[in-house]
Structure formats: structure tokens, C-alpha cells
Amino acid sequence: MKWIIPIVLLMIVTSLGSALYYMMKDRGNSSRMVHSLMLRIGLSVALFIGILLAHYFGLIEATGIKVGTN
């Protein structure tokens, strides 16, 4: 899990960068930017669900930081 999360985050940032590149290069004449953004959303949702499942199955643990207590 220590390597999967940073790799997926890097893939998300790369997809966002490619969408920016296609937006500047194509000037709205193709749908490559939309596909890159859809891939980014899919990766983000998959990462979120993966983190939830990893926590549920005990692969990762909470840090124990108390919220709202003095």
C-alpha cells in the first residue's frame, strides 16, 4: 500500500497535465481533453474506494489523531 497510493496519485496528476496539454494544443477540436479528465475522475474514485477498502480490511490503519477534543 505504501507504493500503490503514490503511484495512483502520480497517475492522477499526469492525467490532469495531459488534459491541460490537450486543451492548449487542440483548442477544442477533439475530445482528448475530456477523455483525460474522465480518466482522472475514474482514478480518483478508484483511489478513494481503494483506501476505504484497505482500511476496512486492515491493510492500513488510522493515525489515532483525535478530532475535536482538548
Backbone as a ProteinNet text record, in pm:
[ID]
protein_1_A
[PRIMARY]
MKWIIPIVLLMIVTSLGSALYYMMKDRGNSSRMVHSLMLRIGLSVALFIGILLAHYFGLIEATGIKVGTN
[TERTIARY]
81.8	0	85.9	209.5	296	333.4	331.5	369.1	248.8	138.7	21.9	-38.1	-53.5	-117.2	-35.9	97.5	172.1	173.3	173.6	172.1	40.2	-71.5	-202.1	-213	-160.7	-161.1	-79.3	33.4	114.5	40.2	-33.8	-113.4	-223.9	-283	-387.6	-330.6	-215	-152	-109.4	-58.5	-19.2	-139.6	-251	-372.2	-420.7	-411.8	-450.7	-358.5	-229.6	-134.7	-160.2	-194.7	-222.5	-350.8	-447.8	-569.4	-537.8	-450.1	-408.5	-336.5	-249.5	-176.9	-273.9	-370.2	-465.9	-556.6	-586.7	-669.5	-596.3	-466.9	-389.5	-359.5	-334	-293.3	-412	-520.3	-631.5	-730	-733.6	-824.6	-970.6	-1009.8	-1149.3	-1192	-1097.9	-1133.8	-1139.8	-1096.6	-1103.8	-1151.2	-1176.2	-1227.9	-1119.5	-992.8	-885.6	-879	-908.2	-907	-1015.6	-1133	-1243.8	-1208.8	-1146.1	-1107.2	-1002.3	-908.4	-808.2	-871.5	-967.2	-1035	-1123.5	-1186.1	-1265.1	-1175.4	-1057.5	-962	-918.8	-897	-857.6	-966.8	-1091.3	-1202.2	-1212.9	-1198.7	-1203.5	-1092.5	-971.3	-859	-881.1	-936.3	-961.1	-1064.8	-1171.4	-1274.6	-1218.3	-1140.3	-1080.7	-984	-906.6	-815.4	-892.1	-998.1	-1078.6	-1140.4	-1199.6	-1259.8	-1151.6	-1036.1	-925.7	-876.8	-868	-826.3	-930.9	-1058.6	-1164.1	-1159.1	-1141.1	-1134	-1009	-896	-772.9	-787.4	-855.5	-879.5	-974.9	-1077.5	-1174.6	-1109.7	-1022.8	-958.1	-831.8	-797.9	-684.7	-548.8	-544.2	-415.2	-351.1	-431.5	-382.7	-460.9	-401	-465.2	-474.9	-570.4	-585.1	-467	-439.1	-324.7	-356.7	-481.5	-519.3	-527.4	-529.5	-540.6	-683.9	-700.3	-833.8	-881.1	-1000.7	-1055.5	-1162.1	-1147.5	-1248.2	-1235.2	-1125.9	-1106.4	-990.1	-1000.6	-894.4	-811.8
-120	0	126	114.2	231.8	279	189.4	226.8	249.2	183.6	193.6	333.6	389.6	521.2	630.3	640.7	744.9	724.5	599.3	573.7	620.1	589.9	633.2	785.7	847.1	994.3	1053.7	992.8	1039.7	1022.5	912.8	892.3	997.1	1035.6	1138.6	1272.2	1309.6	1436.8	1434.2	1320.4	1307.8	1322.5	1262.4	1275	1419	1487	1627.4	1711.8	1682.3	1753.3	1727.6	1602.7	1574.2	1644.2	1656.9	1730.7	1877	1935	2073.5	2086.6	1991.3	1993.8	1985.5	1892.2	1877.3	1999.3	2062.6	2182.8	2293.8	2307.3	2412.2	2377.5	2252.1	2212.5	2202.1	2137.2	2108.7	2223.6	2314.6	2430	2390.1	2279.1	2237.7	2159.9	2118.1	2046.9	1895.6	1843.1	1699.3	1672.1	1546.5	1510.6	1447.9	1465.8	1405.3	1465.4	1593.3	1655.8	1595.4	1574.7	1516.7	1375.7	1298.9	1163.1	1163.5	1256.6	1266.6	1304.1	1394.8	1433.9	1321.6	1245.4	1130.8	1024.7	1004.5	911.6	958.9	1088.4	1143.4	1121.5	1143.7	1122.9	975.5	888.4	744.8	700.1	750.1	716.3	769.8	890.3	948.7	868.6	828.7	748.4	611.8	551	420.6	430.4	538.7	557.5	572.3	651	671.5	540	464.4	336.2	238.4	241.1	153.8	183.5	311.7	349	304.5	322.3	276.4	124.9	50.2	-95.2	-140.5	-74.2	-109.2	-85.1	21	46.9	-57.6	-92.7	-190.4	-327.4	-369.4	-499.5	-497.4	-382.6	-374.8	-359.5	-328.3	-309.3	-177.1	-78.1	48.2	80.2	157.8	190.9	341.6	383.6	525.5	571.1	700.3	753.1	773.5	778.4	795.9	940.6	1033	1174.8	1203.2	1258.9	1290.5	1423.9	1426.5	1546.8	1602.6	1730.4	1797	1776	1719.3	1701.7	1789.1	1839.3	1924.8	1851.8
0	0	0	50.9	54.9	-85	-182.1	-318.5	-407.9	-379.5	-467.1	-463	-344.2	-331.3	-400.4	-379.2	-452.8	-604.1	-648.3	-793.2	-853.4	-787.2	-838.5	-834	-726.9	-721.6	-836.3	-867.2	-979.8	-1112.2	-1126.3	-1247	-1258.2	-1145.9	-1146.3	-1191	-1137.9	-1175.1	-1321.7	-1368.2	-1508.4	-1600.9	-1563.6	-1643.6	-1648.1	-1535.3	-1532	-1620.7	-1618.4	-1704.5	-1851.6	-1885.7	-2026.5	-2071.5	-1982	-2017.3	-2043.9	-1962.4	-1985.7	-2119.4	-2151.1	-2278.2	-2395.9	-2388.2	-2497.6	-2510	-2398	-2402.8	-2478	-2453.9	-2520.6	-2666.3	-2695.5	-2829.6	-2925.5	-2882.5	-2973.5	-2988.4	-2893.3	-2897.5	-2912.6	-2849.3	-2851.1	-2973.9	-3057	-3179.1	-3162.5	-3048	-3026.2	-2883.5	-2856.1	-2724.4	-2636.1	-2671.3	-2591.3	-2451.2	-2437.2	-2306	-2218.2	-2274.1	-2198.2	-2152.6	-2239.8	-2203.1	-2092.3	-2096.6	-1991.4	-1857.6	-1860.3	-1736.6	-1683.9	-1773	-1728.7	-1665.4	-1721.1	-1662.7	-1524.3	-1508.7	-1378.7	-1275	-1313.9	-1220.7	-1183.5	-1281	-1253.3	-1160.1	-1182.7	-1094.4	-953.8	-943.2	-811.3	-733.8	-800.8	-735.4	-696.4	-785.8	-756.3	-638.1	-631.1	-518.7	-388.4	-388.4	-268.4	-221.6	-313.1	-277.2	-231.5	-297.1	-256.7	-116.3	-81.1	54.3	155.7	124.3	214.8	234.5	126.2	137.2	211.8	187.1	257.3	406.6	444.2	586.1	644.2	569.6	616.8	639.5	547.8	559.6	644.9	700.1	792	727.1	599.1	532.1	571.4	603.5	656.1	782.2	870.4	996.9	1013.3	1095.2	1124.8	1211.5	1207.3	1283.1	1430.1	1465.2	1604.3	1647.9	1554.1	1588.6	1630.1	1747.9	1799.1	1739.8	1688.9	1630	1724.6	1759.8	1840.7	1989.4	2036.7	2181.1	2227.3	2348.8	2402.5	2502.8
[MASK]
++++++++++++++++++++++++++++++++++++++++++++++++++++++++++++++++++++++

